[in-house]
């Protein structure tokens, strides 16, 4: 039994070491000076919005307060039943009343396509309505335009306000790692994706790949757009949003949280590069094995007990490191990481089972997969 425990602990430690390979190069959006921006840079901000009156009341003021102002702000009102259009107009946004959803399209790609169709800027910034631009955020994003032959995307820093929102932590982190952009290979990694919350791309490159029409049937349009950009010779770049862009996800309660993460994670797993899936699996396996090792405490000798405790604490420190890059998650979330990990596994496998049985996941009144 002692030999089995030590082998188990050895494998756990190797998984812990392997996990670091997935987030060795966590990269924020670089700081930038206003005078260094490209002359005449015009950014059109495009916001697809369906029943987003509360979120727009936070996002639009944050865009108005920027040191570097956008050329225009376009809100595509996707058949909202609340005051989305009215709120957007009150903040001076150009509101596009969304046309009927054509057959074969999902709602978000269709809204983005309509917004891009009326945009006048040389660069397009697609933003989810539940984001908030930090004080110098648009200046930092504008600085990315110096790499013109790239499609840039940003994962917003997740700001937690209520306890149940802590349950998003593993979804958040796995979303980060699934882009395959922050591994030890950095931008040289294969199959780098794009985050769906914020994408910044030149109009020329957007038109080059056919815009959102190329991904009109996809739930996770960002994953598929990244492949079209790569095939067209346009590099994909990913950044962390701390200091640039933040978000608060699913303020409506735990039910919204479960539905929101369910709608994309199964499709996301299908589209994540195999190397990223392997790395994520190694990292999660290390944490799961550290949890299981705690059950060996009554059976282990004193040296093995010490090793079990040390391994668990190493898992806590590793979790704390990556959690803090993703959002303002509590230290307790890392200390008791098994809670968040079990919740993640339960929601993921529930969504997987539902998809295999032919069930539909609804989001904002529409079937999304």
Coordinates of C-alpha atoms in Angstrom, one line a residue:
X1 CA 0.0 0.0 0.0
X2 CA 2.9 2.4 0.8
X3 CA 4.4 1.8 -2.6
X4 CA 1.0 2.6 -4.3
X5 CA 0.6 5.8 -2.3
X6 CA 4.1 7.0 -3.3
X7 CA 3.6 6.2 -7.0
X8 CA 0.3 8.0 -6.9
X9 CA 1.9 11.1 -5.2
X10 CA 4.7 11.0 -7.8
X11 CA 2.3 11.1 -10.7
X12 CA 0.3 13.9 -9.0
X13 CA 3.5 15.9 -8.7
X14 CA 4.3 15.4 -12.4
X15 CA 0.8 16.6 -13.3
X16 CA 1.3 19.6 -11.1
X17 CA 4.5 20.4 -12.9
X18 CA 2.9 19.8 -16.3
X19 CA 0.1 22.2 -15.5
X20 CA 2.5 25.1 -15.3
X21 CA 3.3 24.6 -19.0
X22 CA -0.2 25.8 -19.8
X23 CA 0.2 29.2 -18.2
X24 CA 3.8 30.2 -18.4
X25 CA 3.1 33.2 -20.6
X26 CA 0.0 34.9 -19.3
X27 CA 0.1 38.2 -21.2
X28 CA -1.8 41.3 -20.4
X29 CA -2.5 44.0 -23.0
X30 CA 0.6 46.2 -23.1
X31 CA 0.5 49.8 -21.8
X32 CA 0.6 52.3 -24.6
X33 CA 1.2 56.1 -25.0
X34 CA -1.4 58.1 -26.9
X35 CA 1.2 59.8 -29.0
X36 CA 2.4 56.4 -30.3
X37 CA -0.9 55.4 -31.9
X38 CA -1.2 55.1 -35.6
X39 CA -2.1 58.5 -37.2
X40 CA -5.8 58.8 -37.9
X41 CA -6.7 55.5 -36.2
X42 CA -10.5 55.1 -36.3
X43 CA -12.0 52.4 -34.1
X44 CA -15.6 51.4 -34.6
X45 CA -17.0 49.7 -31.4
X46 CA -19.7 47.1 -32.3
X47 CA -21.8 45.8 -29.5
X48 CA -24.4 43.0 -30.2
X49 CA -27.1 43.4 -27.6
X50 CA -30.2 41.3 -26.7
X51 CA -31.9 42.5 -23.5
X52 CA -28.8 44.2 -22.2
X53 CA -30.2 47.5 -20.8
X54 CA -28.5 47.0 -17.4
X55 CA -25.1 46.0 -18.9
X56 CA -25.2 48.8 -21.5
X57 CA -25.7 51.3 -18.6
X58 CA -22.2 50.3 -17.4
X59 CA -20.4 49.7 -20.7
X60 CA -21.4 52.8 -22.6
X61 CA -20.3 55.3 -19.9
X62 CA -17.0 53.5 -19.6
X63 CA -16.5 54.0 -23.4
X64 CA -17.4 57.7 -23.1
X65 CA -14.8 58.3 -20.4
X66 CA -11.8 57.1 -22.5
X67 CA -8.7 59.2 -23.0
X68 CA -8.7 57.9 -26.6
X69 CA -12.2 58.2 -27.9
X70 CA -13.7 55.6 -30.4
X71 CA -14.7 56.8 -33.8
X72 CA -18.2 55.5 -33.2
X73 CA -20.2 53.2 -31.0
X74 CA -22.7 50.9 -32.7
X75 CA -25.2 48.9 -30.7
X76 CA -27.1 46.3 -32.6
X77 CA -30.4 45.8 -30.8
X78 CA -31.1 42.2 -31.4
X79 CA -34.9 42.1 -30.9
X80 CA -34.7 43.1 -27.3
X81 CA -37.9 43.1 -25.1
X82 CA -36.4 45.5 -22.6
X83 CA -35.1 49.1 -23.0
X84 CA -31.8 48.1 -24.7
X85 CA -32.3 50.5 -27.7
X86 CA -33.5 53.4 -25.5
X87 CA -30.6 53.1 -23.1
X88 CA -28.1 52.9 -26.0
X89 CA -29.5 56.0 -27.6
X90 CA -29.4 57.9 -24.3
X91 CA -25.6 57.5 -24.3
X92 CA -25.3 58.6 -27.9
X93 CA -24.7 55.3 -29.5
X94 CA -25.7 54.6 -33.1
X95 CA -28.5 52.0 -32.6
X96 CA -29.1 49.5 -35.4
X97 CA -32.4 47.8 -35.1
X98 CA -31.6 44.2 -35.9
X99 CA -33.3 42.5 -38.8
X100 CA -35.1 39.2 -38.5
X101 CA -32.8 36.3 -37.9
X102 CA -32.2 34.5 -41.2
X103 CA -32.4 30.8 -41.4
X104 CA -29.0 29.2 -40.7
X105 CA -27.7 32.0 -38.6
X106 CA -27.2 32.2 -34.8
X107 CA -28.1 35.5 -33.1
X108 CA -24.7 36.9 -32.1
X109 CA -22.9 36.4 -35.5
X110 CA -25.9 37.9 -37.3
X111 CA -25.8 41.0 -35.0
X112 CA -22.1 41.4 -35.4
X113 CA -22.4 41.1 -39.2
X114 CA -25.0 43.9 -39.2
X115 CA -22.9 46.1 -37.0
X116 CA -19.8 45.6 -39.2
X117 CA -22.0 46.4 -42.2
X118 CA -22.6 50.0 -41.1
X119 CA -19.3 50.7 -39.3
X120 CA -17.0 53.4 -40.8
X121 CA -13.8 52.8 -38.9
X122 CA -10.6 51.2 -40.2
X123 CA -10.5 48.9 -37.2
X124 CA -13.5 47.0 -35.7
X125 CA -13.7 46.3 -31.9
X126 CA -16.5 43.7 -31.2
X127 CA -17.5 43.9 -27.5
X128 CA -19.9 41.9 -25.5
X129 CA -22.4 44.1 -23.6
X130 CA -21.5 42.7 -20.2
X131 CA -17.9 44.1 -20.4
X132 CA -16.6 47.4 -19.0
X133 CA -13.7 49.3 -20.5
X134 CA -11.1 50.4 -17.9
X135 CA -9.9 54.0 -17.8
X136 CA -7.1 53.6 -20.4
X137 CA -8.4 50.4 -22.0
X138 CA -9.3 51.7 -25.4
X139 CA -5.8 53.4 -25.6
X140 CA -4.2 50.0 -24.9
X141 CA -6.4 48.2 -27.4
X142 CA -5.6 50.9 -30.0
X143 CA -1.9 50.2 -29.5
X144 CA -2.4 46.7 -30.7
X145 CA -3.1 48.1 -34.2
X146 CA 0.6 48.4 -34.8
X147 CA 0.4 44.7 -35.5
X148 CA -1.9 45.1 -38.5
X149 CA -1.8 41.6 -39.8
X150 CA -3.2 40.2 -36.5
X151 CA -6.6 39.5 -35.1
X152 CA -6.4 40.5 -31.4
X153 CA -8.7 39.3 -28.7
X154 CA -9.0 40.0 -25.0
X155 CA -10.4 37.9 -22.1
X156 CA -12.0 40.5 -19.7
X157 CA -10.9 40.4 -16.1
X158 CA -13.8 38.8 -14.2
X159 CA -15.0 41.0 -11.3
X160 CA -16.9 39.0 -8.7
X161 CA -19.6 40.6 -6.6
X162 CA -21.6 37.7 -5.1
X163 CA -20.5 34.4 -3.6
X164 CA -22.2 32.2 -6.2
X165 CA -20.2 33.9 -8.9
X166 CA -17.0 32.3 -7.5
X167 CA -18.3 29.0 -9.0
X168 CA -17.3 30.4 -12.5
X169 CA -13.6 30.1 -11.6
X170 CA -12.7 26.9 -13.4
X171 CA -14.8 27.7 -16.4
X172 CA -13.0 31.1 -16.6
X173 CA -9.6 29.6 -16.3
X174 CA -10.2 26.8 -18.7
X175 CA -11.6 29.3 -21.2
X176 CA -8.3 31.1 -20.9
X177 CA -6.2 28.0 -21.4
X178 CA -8.3 26.7 -24.2
X179 CA -7.1 29.4 -26.5
X180 CA -3.7 27.7 -26.4
X181 CA -2.1 31.2 -26.4
X182 CA -0.4 31.3 -23.0
X183 CA 1.6 28.0 -23.0
X184 CA 5.4 27.8 -22.9
X185 CA 5.4 28.2 -26.7
X186 CA 3.7 31.6 -26.6
X187 CA 2.6 33.0 -29.9
X188 CA 4.4 30.1 -31.7
X189 CA 1.8 27.6 -30.5
X190 CA -0.4 26.0 -33.1
X191 CA -4.2 26.6 -33.3
X192 CA -4.4 29.8 -31.2
X193 CA -8.0 30.8 -30.8
X194 CA -9.8 34.1 -30.2
X195 CA -11.9 35.1 -27.1
X196 CA -15.5 35.9 -27.9
X197 CA -15.9 38.8 -25.5
X198 CA -13.6 41.3 -27.3
X199 CA -12.1 41.0 -30.7
X200 CA -10.1 43.7 -32.4
X201 CA -9.4 43.4 -36.1
X202 CA -8.7 45.6 -39.1
X203 CA -11.6 46.0 -41.5
X204 CA -9.3 44.8 -44.3
X205 CA -8.7 41.5 -42.5
X206 CA -12.3 41.1 -41.4
X207 CA -13.4 41.4 -45.0
X208 CA -10.6 39.2 -46.2
X209 CA -12.0 36.2 -44.2
X210 CA -15.7 36.9 -45.0
X211 CA -16.7 38.4 -41.7
X212 CA -19.2 36.7 -39.4
X213 CA -21.0 35.2 -42.4
X214 CA -18.3 32.6 -42.4
X215 CA -19.3 31.4 -38.9
X216 CA -23.0 32.1 -39.0
X217 CA -24.0 28.6 -37.9
X218 CA -21.5 28.4 -35.0
X219 CA -22.3 28.8 -31.3
X220 CA -18.6 29.7 -30.6
X221 CA -18.0 31.9 -33.6
X222 CA -14.7 33.1 -32.1
X223 CA -13.1 29.7 -32.3
X224 CA -14.1 29.3 -36.0
X225 CA -13.1 32.8 -36.9
X226 CA -9.6 32.2 -35.6
X227 CA -9.2 29.3 -38.0
X228 CA -10.3 31.4 -41.0
X229 CA -7.9 34.1 -40.0
X230 CA -5.0 31.7 -39.6
X231 CA -5.8 30.1 -43.0
X232 CA -5.7 33.6 -44.5
X233 CA -2.3 34.3 -43.0
X234 CA -3.6 36.6 -40.3
X235 CA -2.1 35.7 -36.9
X236 CA -4.3 35.4 -33.8
X237 CA -3.2 37.1 -30.5
X238 CA -4.7 36.7 -27.1
X239 CA -4.4 38.9 -24.0
X240 CA -5.6 39.1 -20.4
X241 CA -7.9 42.0 -19.7
X242 CA -6.7 43.2 -16.3
X243 CA -6.3 46.9 -16.5
X244 CA -7.9 47.0 -19.9
X245 CA -11.3 45.3 -19.9
X246 CA -13.4 43.8 -17.2
X247 CA -16.7 41.9 -17.0
X248 CA -19.3 40.7 -14.5
X249 CA -20.9 37.5 -15.8
X250 CA -24.3 36.1 -14.9
X251 CA -25.5 38.6 -12.3
X252 CA -29.0 37.1 -12.7
X253 CA -28.2 34.2 -10.4
X254 CA -26.8 30.6 -10.3
X255 CA -29.3 29.3 -12.9
X256 CA -28.0 31.9 -15.5
X257 CA -24.5 30.9 -14.6
X258 CA -25.1 27.3 -15.3
X259 CA -27.0 28.0 -18.5
X260 CA -24.4 30.5 -19.7
X261 CA -21.4 28.2 -19.3
X262 CA -23.3 25.2 -20.6
X263 CA -24.1 26.8 -23.9
X264 CA -20.5 27.0 -25.0
X265 CA -18.3 24.6 -23.1
X266 CA -19.2 21.4 -24.8
X267 CA -18.8 23.0 -28.3
X268 CA -15.6 24.6 -27.0
X269 CA -14.2 21.2 -26.0
X270 CA -14.9 19.9 -29.5
X271 CA -13.0 22.9 -31.1
X272 CA -10.1 23.3 -28.6
X273 CA -6.7 22.2 -30.1
X274 CA -5.6 18.8 -28.9
X275 CA -2.5 20.0 -27.3
X276 CA -4.5 22.5 -25.2
X277 CA -7.0 19.8 -24.2
X278 CA -4.1 17.5 -23.2
X279 CA -2.5 20.3 -21.2
X280 CA -5.7 21.2 -19.5
X281 CA -6.4 17.5 -18.7
X282 CA -3.0 17.2 -17.1
X283 CA -3.5 20.2 -15.0
X284 CA -7.0 19.2 -13.8
X285 CA -5.8 15.6 -13.3
X286 CA -3.1 16.9 -10.9
X287 CA -5.8 18.8 -8.9
X288 CA -8.1 15.9 -8.8
X289 CA -5.4 13.5 -7.7
X290 CA -4.4 16.0 -5.0
X291 CA -8.0 15.8 -3.8
X292 CA -8.1 12.0 -3.9
X293 CA -4.7 11.9 -2.0
X294 CA -6.4 13.4 1.0
X295 CA -8.4 10.2 1.5
X296 CA -5.1 8.3 1.9
X297 CA -4.2 10.2 5.1
X298 CA -5.5 7.6 7.5
X299 CA -3.6 4.8 5.6
X300 CA -0.3 6.6 5.0
X301 CA 2.8 6.8 7.2
X302 CA 4.1 10.1 8.6
X303 CA 6.3 10.9 5.6
X304 CA 3.5 10.2 3.1
X305 CA 1.1 12.2 5.1
X306 CA 3.4 15.2 4.9
X307 CA 3.8 14.7 1.2
X308 CA 0.0 14.6 0.7
X309 CA -0.4 17.9 2.6
X310 CA 2.4 19.5 0.6
X311 CA 1.0 18.4 -2.7
X312 CA -2.5 19.7 -1.8
X313 CA -0.9 23.1 -0.8
X314 CA 1.0 23.1 -4.1
X315 CA -2.3 22.7 -5.8
X316 CA -3.7 25.6 -3.8
X317 CA -0.8 27.9 -4.7
X318 CA -1.0 27.0 -8.4
X319 CA -4.8 27.6 -8.4
X320 CA -4.3 30.9 -6.6
X321 CA -1.8 32.1 -9.2
X322 CA -4.0 31.4 -12.2
X323 CA -7.2 32.4 -10.5
X324 CA -5.9 35.8 -9.7
X325 CA -4.9 36.4 -13.3
X326 CA -8.4 35.6 -14.4
X327 CA -10.4 37.7 -11.9
X328 CA -10.8 38.9 -8.4
X329 CA -11.6 35.4 -7.1
X330 CA -11.3 34.8 -3.4
X331 CA -8.3 33.2 -1.8
X332 CA -10.8 30.8 -0.3
X333 CA -11.7 29.7 -3.8
X334 CA -8.1 28.5 -4.2
X335 CA -7.8 27.0 -0.7
X336 CA -11.0 25.0 -1.3
X337 CA -10.5 24.4 -5.0
X338 CA -12.2 21.0 -4.9
X339 CA -15.6 22.7 -4.5
X340 CA -15.2 24.7 -7.8
X341 CA -13.7 21.8 -9.5
X342 CA -16.5 19.4 -8.7
X343 CA -19.0 22.1 -9.7
X344 CA -17.2 22.5 -13.1
X345 CA -17.2 18.7 -13.7
X346 CA -20.9 18.4 -12.8
X347 CA -22.0 21.2 -15.1
X348 CA -19.8 20.1 -18.0
X349 CA -20.9 16.5 -17.9
X350 CA -24.5 17.5 -17.5
X351 CA -24.3 19.7 -20.7
X352 CA -22.4 16.9 -22.5
X353 CA -25.1 14.3 -21.6
X354 CA -27.8 16.7 -22.7
X355 CA -26.2 17.3 -26.0
X356 CA -25.7 13.6 -26.7
X357 CA -29.4 13.0 -25.9
X358 CA -30.4 15.6 -28.4
X359 CA -31.5 18.2 -25.9
X360 CA -31.2 22.0 -26.6
X361 CA -29.6 24.6 -24.3
X362 CA -31.5 27.9 -24.3
X363 CA -29.9 31.3 -23.9
X364 CA -32.0 34.5 -23.9
X365 CA -34.9 32.8 -25.4
X366 CA -33.2 31.0 -28.2
X367 CA -31.9 27.5 -28.8
X368 CA -28.1 27.7 -29.0
X369 CA -27.0 24.1 -29.1

